[in-house]
mmCIF file of C-alpha atoms in Angstrom:
data_model
loop_
_atom_site.group_PDB
_atom_site.id
_atom_site.type_symbol
_atom_site.label_atom_id
_atom_site.label_comp_id
_atom_site.label_asym_id
_atom_site.label_seq_id
_atom_site.Cartn_x
_atom_site.Cartn_y
_atom_site.Cartn_z
ATOM 1 C CA UNK A 1 56.038 26.211 144.802
ATOM 2 C CA UNK A 2 55.679 30.030 144.647
ATOM 3 C CA UNK A 3 52.334 31.290 142.051
ATOM 4 C CA UNK A 4 54.789 32.207 139.302
ATOM 5 C CA UNK A 5 55.864 28.768 139.346
ATOM 6 C CA UNK A 6 53.020 27.575 139.323
ATOM 7 C CA UNK A 7 51.926 29.202 135.842
ATOM 8 C CA UNK A 8 55.508 29.658 134.322
ATOM 9 C CA UNK A 9 56.156 26.049 134.212
ATOM 10 C CA UNK A 10 59.251 25.276 131.631
ATOM 11 C CA UNK A 11 61.977 27.162 130.869
ATOM 12 C CA UNK A 12 60.940 28.255 127.669
ATOM 13 C CA UNK A 13 57.053 29.641 129.531
ATOM 14 C CA UNK A 14 59.730 31.723 132.221
ATOM 15 C CA UNK A 15 61.923 33.125 128.837
ATOM 16 C CA UNK A 16 58.835 33.927 126.628
ATOM 17 C CA UNK A 17 57.132 35.668 130.345
ATOM 18 C CA UNK A 18 60.938 37.489 131.004
ATOM 19 C CA UNK A 19 60.643 38.528 126.778
ATOM 20 C CA UNK A 20 56.874 40.339 127.283
ATOM 21 C CA UNK A 21 57.241 41.808 130.822
ATOM 22 C CA UNK A 22 60.916 43.516 129.853
ATOM 23 C CA UNK A 23 59.471 44.728 126.200
ATOM 24 C CA UNK A 24 57.116 46.882 127.732
ATOM 25 C CA UNK A 25 58.341 49.938 126.107
ATOM 26 C CA UNK A 26 57.676 48.440 122.219
ATOM 27 C CA UNK A 27 56.781 51.299 119.834
ATOM 28 C CA UNK A 28 54.525 49.410 117.716
ATOM 29 C CA UNK A 29 51.540 47.725 120.072
ATOM 30 C CA UNK A 30 51.963 51.096 122.151
ATOM 31 C CA UNK A 31 52.139 53.863 119.300
ATOM 32 C CA UNK A 32 49.106 51.933 117.681
ATOM 33 C CA UNK A 33 47.213 51.658 120.540
ATOM 34 C CA UNK A 34 47.510 55.207 121.732
ATOM 35 C CA UNK A 35 45.787 55.675 118.360
ATOM 36 C CA UNK A 36 41.822 54.864 120.466
ATOM 37 C CA UNK A 37 43.669 53.097 123.679
ATOM 38 C CA UNK A 38 42.876 49.666 122.111
ATOM 39 C CA UNK A 39 45.944 47.864 122.331
ATOM 40 C CA UNK A 40 46.104 44.618 119.954
ATOM 41 C CA UNK A 41 49.076 42.434 120.486
ATOM 42 C CA UNK A 42 48.411 40.933 116.682
ATOM 43 C CA UNK A 43 48.641 42.599 113.260
ATOM 44 C CA UNK A 44 46.392 43.795 110.668
ATOM 45 C CA UNK A 45 44.535 42.687 107.396
ATOM 46 C CA UNK A 46 42.846 44.022 104.416
ATOM 47 C CA UNK A 47 44.221 47.072 101.947
ATOM 48 C CA UNK A 48 45.165 50.222 103.216
ATOM 49 C CA UNK A 49 44.337 53.904 102.238
ATOM 50 C CA UNK A 50 47.191 54.894 100.071
ATOM 51 C CA UNK A 51 46.765 58.715 100.505
ATOM 52 C CA UNK A 52 48.394 58.281 104.147
ATOM 53 C CA UNK A 53 51.729 58.067 102.191
ATOM 54 C CA UNK A 54 50.939 61.240 99.922
ATOM 55 C CA UNK A 55 50.360 64.346 102.073
ATOM 56 C CA UNK A 56 52.387 66.663 104.648
ATOM 57 C CA UNK A 57 55.994 64.920 105.473
ATOM 58 C CA UNK A 58 55.564 66.231 108.692
ATOM 59 C CA UNK A 59 52.157 63.976 109.466
ATOM 60 C CA UNK A 60 53.192 61.272 107.244
ATOM 61 C CA UNK A 61 54.223 59.084 110.583
ATOM 62 C CA UNK A 62 51.255 59.739 112.669
ATOM 63 C CA UNK A 63 48.899 58.709 109.231
ATOM 64 C CA UNK A 64 50.190 55.625 108.923
ATOM 65 C CA UNK A 65 50.481 54.699 112.631
ATOM 66 C CA UNK A 66 46.307 55.143 112.672
ATOM 67 C CA UNK A 67 46.298 53.219 109.473
ATOM 68 C CA UNK A 68 47.898 50.760 110.965
ATOM 69 C CA UNK A 69 45.925 50.360 114.042
ATOM 70 C CA UNK A 70 42.879 50.456 112.112
ATOM 71 C CA UNK A 71 43.725 47.213 110.141
ATOM 72 C CA UNK A 72 44.675 45.514 113.025
ATOM 73 C CA UNK A 73 41.699 46.082 114.811
ATOM 74 C CA UNK A 74 40.165 45.248 111.149
ATOM 75 C CA UNK A 75 41.813 41.767 111.846
ATOM 76 C CA UNK A 76 40.077 41.643 115.320
ATOM 77 C CA UNK A 77 36.296 42.240 113.970
ATOM 78 C CA UNK A 78 36.990 39.131 111.944
ATOM 79 C CA UNK A 79 37.801 37.179 114.288
ATOM 80 C CA UNK A 80 35.228 37.840 116.688
ATOM 81 C CA UNK A 81 32.833 37.572 113.565
ATOM 82 C CA UNK A 82 33.570 33.917 113.621
ATOM 83 C CA UNK A 83 32.359 34.022 117.271
ATOM 84 C CA UNK A 84 29.060 32.854 115.916
ATOM 85 C CA UNK A 85 26.159 33.870 118.495
ATOM 86 C CA UNK A 86 26.917 34.719 121.640
ATOM 87 C CA UNK A 87 25.148 36.257 124.493
ATOM 88 C CA UNK A 88 25.160 39.334 127.267
ATOM 89 C CA UNK A 89 24.983 35.961 129.885
ATOM 90 C CA UNK A 90 27.985 34.032 128.327
ATOM 91 C CA UNK A 91 31.360 34.116 128.994
ATOM 92 C CA UNK A 92 34.313 34.060 126.855
ATOM 93 C CA UNK A 93 37.743 33.045 127.078
ATOM 94 C CA UNK A 94 40.938 35.566 125.521
ATOM 95 C CA UNK A 95 43.731 32.427 125.635
ATOM 96 C CA UNK A 96 46.948 35.297 125.364
ATOM 97 C CA UNK A 97 45.250 38.266 126.123
ATOM 98 C CA UNK A 98 48.376 40.995 125.865
ATOM 99 C CA UNK A 99 46.980 44.372 126.657
ATOM 100 C CA UNK A 100 43.600 43.834 126.339
ATOM 101 C CA UNK A 101 42.336 45.179 123.521
ATOM 102 C CA UNK A 102 40.214 42.052 121.694
ATOM 103 C CA UNK A 103 38.711 41.627 125.084
ATOM 104 C CA UNK A 104 37.333 44.520 125.175
ATOM 105 C CA UNK A 105 36.629 44.582 121.735
ATOM 106 C CA UNK A 106 34.200 41.463 122.728
ATOM 107 C CA UNK A 107 32.216 42.790 125.930
ATOM 108 C CA UNK A 108 31.489 46.127 123.727
ATOM 109 C CA UNK A 109 29.891 43.728 121.102
ATOM 110 C CA UNK A 110 28.087 41.303 123.113
ATOM 111 C CA UNK A 111 27.914 42.518 126.343
ATOM 112 C CA UNK A 112 29.210 39.374 128.184
ATOM 113 C CA UNK A 113 32.062 38.556 130.604
ATOM 114 C CA UNK A 114 35.298 38.157 129.363
ATOM 115 C CA UNK A 115 38.548 36.313 130.876
ATOM 116 C CA UNK A 116 41.625 36.681 129.436
ATOM 117 C CA UNK A 117 45.099 35.429 130.502
ATOM 118 C CA UNK A 118 48.632 35.534 130.163
ATOM 119 C CA UNK A 119 52.034 34.764 131.405
ATOM 120 C CA UNK A 120 53.018 38.360 131.323
ATOM 121 C CA UNK A 121 52.282 39.448 134.768
ATOM 122 C CA UNK A 122 52.636 43.149 133.503
ATOM 123 C CA UNK A 123 50.274 42.929 130.330
ATOM 124 C CA UNK A 124 47.883 41.482 133.058
ATOM 125 C CA UNK A 125 48.466 44.513 135.540
ATOM 126 C CA UNK A 126 48.228 47.074 132.156
ATOM 127 C CA UNK A 127 45.193 45.488 130.748
ATOM 128 C CA UNK A 128 43.122 44.959 134.487
ATOM 129 C CA UNK A 129 44.172 49.323 134.553
ATOM 130 C CA UNK A 130 42.611 49.530 131.180
ATOM 131 C CA UNK A 131 39.474 47.875 132.641
ATOM 132 C CA UNK A 132 39.277 49.711 135.524
ATOM 133 C CA UNK A 133 39.800 53.130 133.250
ATOM 134 C CA UNK A 134 36.917 51.930 130.740
ATOM 135 C CA UNK A 135 34.795 51.184 133.686
ATOM 136 C CA UNK A 136 34.430 47.454 132.682
ATOM 137 C CA UNK A 137 36.492 46.023 135.442
ATOM 138 C CA UNK A 138 33.410 43.593 136.470
ATOM 139 C CA UNK A 139 32.561 42.409 133.279
ATOM 140 C CA UNK A 140 36.318 42.145 131.330
ATOM 141 C CA UNK A 141 39.193 40.518 134.057
ATOM 142 C CA UNK A 142 42.421 39.874 132.839
ATOM 143 C CA UNK A 143 44.615 36.757 135.743
ATOM 144 C CA UNK A 144 48.550 35.594 135.279
ATOM 145 C CA UNK A 145 47.836 31.985 134.167
ATOM 146 C CA UNK A 146 49.043 29.795 131.979
ATOM 147 C CA UNK A 147 46.224 29.338 128.795
ATOM 148 C CA UNK A 148 47.377 25.456 128.922
ATOM 149 C CA UNK A 149 46.085 25.506 132.443
ATOM 150 C CA UNK A 150 42.771 27.930 133.006
ATOM 151 C CA UNK A 151 42.018 26.985 136.037
ATOM 152 C CA UNK A 152 38.335 27.998 134.706
ATOM 153 C CA UNK A 153 35.611 25.688 135.507
ATOM 154 C CA UNK A 154 34.922 22.838 132.763
ATOM 155 C CA UNK A 155 32.136 23.915 130.555
ATOM 156 C CA UNK A 156 31.902 27.351 131.150
ATOM 157 C CA UNK A 157 32.930 28.875 128.327
ATOM 158 C CA UNK A 158 30.182 29.685 125.281
ATOM 159 C CA UNK A 159 33.691 30.859 123.137
ATOM 160 C CA UNK A 160 37.600 30.722 123.177
ATOM 161 C CA UNK A 161 39.765 32.357 120.790
ATOM 162 C CA UNK A 162 43.480 32.697 120.198
ATOM 163 C CA UNK A 163 44.871 36.085 118.104
ATOM 164 C CA UNK A 164 48.712 34.732 117.029
ATOM 165 C CA UNK A 165 49.369 33.507 120.505
ATOM 166 C CA UNK A 166 49.079 29.699 119.941
ATOM 167 C CA UNK A 167 52.735 29.195 118.516
ATOM 168 C CA UNK A 168 53.841 29.603 121.653
ATOM 169 C CA UNK A 169 52.276 26.603 123.206
ATOM 170 C CA UNK A 170 51.833 22.719 122.251
ATOM 171 C CA UNK A 171 48.648 22.720 120.560
ATOM 172 C CA UNK A 172 47.322 19.103 121.499
ATOM 173 C CA UNK A 173 47.995 20.137 125.119
ATOM 174 C CA UNK A 174 46.406 23.573 124.184
ATOM 175 C CA UNK A 175 43.236 22.348 122.027
ATOM 176 C CA UNK A 176 42.766 19.823 125.693
ATOM 177 C CA UNK A 177 42.437 22.504 128.046
ATOM 178 C CA UNK A 178 40.016 24.238 125.358
ATOM 179 C CA UNK A 179 37.948 21.426 124.737
ATOM 180 C CA UNK A 180 37.339 21.296 128.454
ATOM 181 C CA UNK A 181 36.024 24.337 129.062
ATOM 182 C CA UNK A 182 33.783 25.031 126.262
ATOM 183 C CA UNK A 183 30.818 24.267 126.321
ATOM 184 C CA UNK A 184 28.916 21.674 123.551
ATOM 185 C CA UNK A 185 28.780 23.332 120.602
ATOM 186 C CA UNK A 186 31.193 26.532 121.365
ATOM 187 C CA UNK A 187 33.394 28.130 119.358
ATOM 188 C CA UNK A 188 37.014 27.848 119.200
ATOM 189 C CA UNK A 189 38.092 30.914 117.352
ATOM 190 C CA UNK A 190 42.096 30.803 116.271
ATOM 191 C CA UNK A 191 43.643 33.215 113.972
ATOM 192 C CA UNK A 192 47.813 31.967 113.887
ATOM 193 C CA UNK A 193 50.865 32.097 111.392
ATOM 194 C CA UNK A 194 51.653 28.780 110.304
ATOM 195 C CA UNK A 195 53.938 27.264 107.978
ATOM 196 C CA UNK A 196 52.922 25.637 104.568
ATOM 197 C CA UNK A 197 54.457 21.801 105.658
ATOM 198 C CA UNK A 198 53.555 20.570 102.427
ATOM 199 C CA UNK A 199 56.548 22.698 101.010
ATOM 200 C CA UNK A 200 58.807 20.802 103.521
ATOM 201 C CA UNK A 201 60.278 22.652 107.064
ATOM 202 C CA UNK A 202 60.561 25.777 108.011
ATOM 203 C CA UNK A 203 62.438 28.019 105.597
ATOM 204 C CA UNK A 204 64.729 30.787 106.097
ATOM 205 C CA UNK A 205 62.345 33.356 106.291
ATOM 206 C CA UNK A 206 59.459 31.848 109.022
ATOM 207 C CA UNK A 207 62.851 30.429 110.972
ATOM 208 C CA UNK A 208 63.903 33.904 111.611
ATOM 209 C CA UNK A 209 60.245 34.799 112.647
ATOM 210 C CA UNK A 210 60.341 32.067 114.952
ATOM 211 C CA UNK A 211 63.861 33.684 116.491
ATOM 212 C CA UNK A 212 63.026 37.092 116.148
ATOM 213 C CA UNK A 213 59.649 37.040 118.666
ATOM 214 C CA UNK A 214 61.196 33.703 120.435
ATOM 215 C CA UNK A 215 57.963 31.189 119.731
ATOM 216 C CA UNK A 216 57.716 28.360 117.827
ATOM 217 C CA UNK A 217 55.543 28.297 114.950
ATOM 218 C CA UNK A 218 53.503 24.799 113.947
ATOM 219 C CA UNK A 219 53.104 23.506 110.395
ATOM 220 C CA UNK A 220 49.325 23.974 109.181
ATOM 221 C CA UNK A 221 48.453 20.361 109.516
ATOM 222 C CA UNK A 222 49.048 20.500 113.563
ATOM 223 C CA UNK A 223 46.415 22.378 113.882
ATOM 224 C CA UNK A 224 43.868 19.860 112.126
ATOM 225 C CA UNK A 225 45.490 16.693 114.102
ATOM 226 C CA UNK A 226 45.214 18.370 117.617
ATOM 227 C CA UNK A 227 41.618 19.771 116.749
ATOM 228 C CA UNK A 228 40.519 16.084 115.832
ATOM 229 C CA UNK A 229 41.865 14.781 118.859
ATOM 230 C CA UNK A 230 40.531 16.937 121.529
ATOM 231 C CA UNK A 231 36.802 16.825 119.612
ATOM 232 C CA UNK A 232 37.091 20.008 118.207
ATOM 233 C CA UNK A 233 35.175 20.052 114.360
ATOM 234 C CA UNK A 234 36.625 23.087 112.052
ATOM 235 C CA UNK A 235 33.619 25.020 110.613
ATOM 236 C CA UNK A 236 35.326 27.667 108.787
ATOM 237 C CA UNK A 237 38.606 27.898 107.201
ATOM 238 C CA UNK A 238 40.204 31.133 106.010
ATOM 239 C CA UNK A 239 43.104 32.080 104.532
ATOM 240 C CA UNK A 240 44.004 35.529 105.265
ATOM 241 C CA UNK A 241 47.201 35.627 103.911
ATOM 242 C CA UNK A 242 46.706 37.546 100.891
ATOM 243 C CA UNK A 243 45.015 39.900 102.782
ATOM 244 C CA UNK A 244 47.723 40.503 105.179
ATOM 245 C CA UNK A 245 50.478 41.495 102.888
ATOM 246 C CA UNK A 246 49.109 44.881 102.572
ATOM 247 C CA UNK A 247 49.596 45.227 106.534
ATOM 248 C CA UNK A 248 53.451 43.911 106.785
ATOM 249 C CA UNK A 249 54.121 46.433 103.196
ATOM 250 C CA UNK A 250 53.048 49.634 104.976
ATOM 251 C CA UNK A 251 54.462 48.650 108.479
ATOM 252 C CA UNK A 252 57.664 48.547 106.289
ATOM 253 C CA UNK A 253 57.526 51.927 104.688
ATOM 254 C CA UNK A 254 57.174 53.341 108.569
ATOM 255 C CA UNK A 255 59.366 54.370 111.579
ATOM 256 C CA UNK A 256 57.602 51.480 113.404
ATOM 257 C CA UNK A 257 59.760 49.270 111.266
ATOM 258 C CA UNK A 258 61.436 46.550 113.068
ATOM 259 C CA UNK A 259 63.292 44.557 110.670
ATOM 260 C CA UNK A 260 60.810 41.804 110.767
ATOM 261 C CA UNK A 261 58.690 42.941 108.114
ATOM 262 C CA UNK A 262 61.248 41.296 105.058
ATOM 263 C CA UNK A 263 60.966 38.020 106.680
ATOM 264 C CA UNK A 264 57.571 38.247 106.755
ATOM 265 C CA UNK A 265 56.837 39.582 103.208
ATOM 266 C CA UNK A 266 59.052 37.111 101.765
ATOM 267 C CA UNK A 267 57.534 34.091 103.769
ATOM 268 C CA UNK A 268 54.022 35.142 102.920
ATOM 269 C CA UNK A 269 54.882 35.826 99.140
ATOM 270 C CA UNK A 270 56.700 32.682 98.690
ATOM 271 C CA UNK A 271 54.072 30.564 100.112
ATOM 272 C CA UNK A 272 56.216 29.172 102.917
ATOM 273 C CA UNK A 273 53.921 30.377 105.424
ATOM 274 C CA UNK A 274 50.018 30.912 106.066
ATOM 275 C CA UNK A 275 47.854 33.301 107.612
ATOM 276 C CA UNK A 276 45.095 31.436 108.953
ATOM 277 C CA UNK A 277 41.785 31.398 110.986
ATOM 278 C CA UNK A 278 40.668 28.109 111.809
ATOM 279 C CA UNK A 279 36.566 28.378 113.745
ATOM 280 C CA UNK A 280 36.200 24.942 114.923
ATOM 281 C CA UNK A 281 33.367 23.975 117.493
ATOM 282 C CA UNK A 282 33.027 21.584 120.130
ATOM 283 C CA UNK A 283 31.737 18.566 120.248
#
């Protein structure tokens, strides 16, 4: 088998990798990342500064872009806040690491080694180039690997996180792998969108999000079932839904809008879709 076939084991995984490999010039992620060199692949939280919508029209888009980037970086800070105590001697895993933004933030905050994995060879190359440019390639490394089978040593990680990547994989398989690589007492942090299965199946708005991103959004209850089955005990569950709505409202007013803003806002406001942070300890 080729290396690609070792990593991309199903037609769905190949289609997801193809999506991210061919959407290299996605203006949202690139323009936001160009603000300060931190390239994220997730959304934002917190209220936006309404003054960015006022002022000179010729700099309006620049102000909105900077504010959207501030909100997405704030989201990553909240994720890192929930990793608990991490020392410079620890090792962390960023599962579905994208262009590496949160990995670099973790290294800067904790001084520790961070490994990121992605099934997009383009993203891995981009992130490793970033690590070299930042002078941290000895501490932050990115790998073309599948988060369901990372290849890292059992019990080798103090912390693992996923930031809006779990909707691409089976949760039971995923959390089995995370439980394997985490040390006992290690922490897993997840930020994800999930549909509210108390209200039934996927709403029309959630289905549109699935279709747009070629993903499979899981029901909320599935996260807790899969964690319980794999020795991951939730310590904190934070509903970030209300905090993420301003990001989408601001993005809808910008030139970065892609048309998916309306389904997100509809799903969040009608209660069919939740934006959750779950921090769980390995027992």
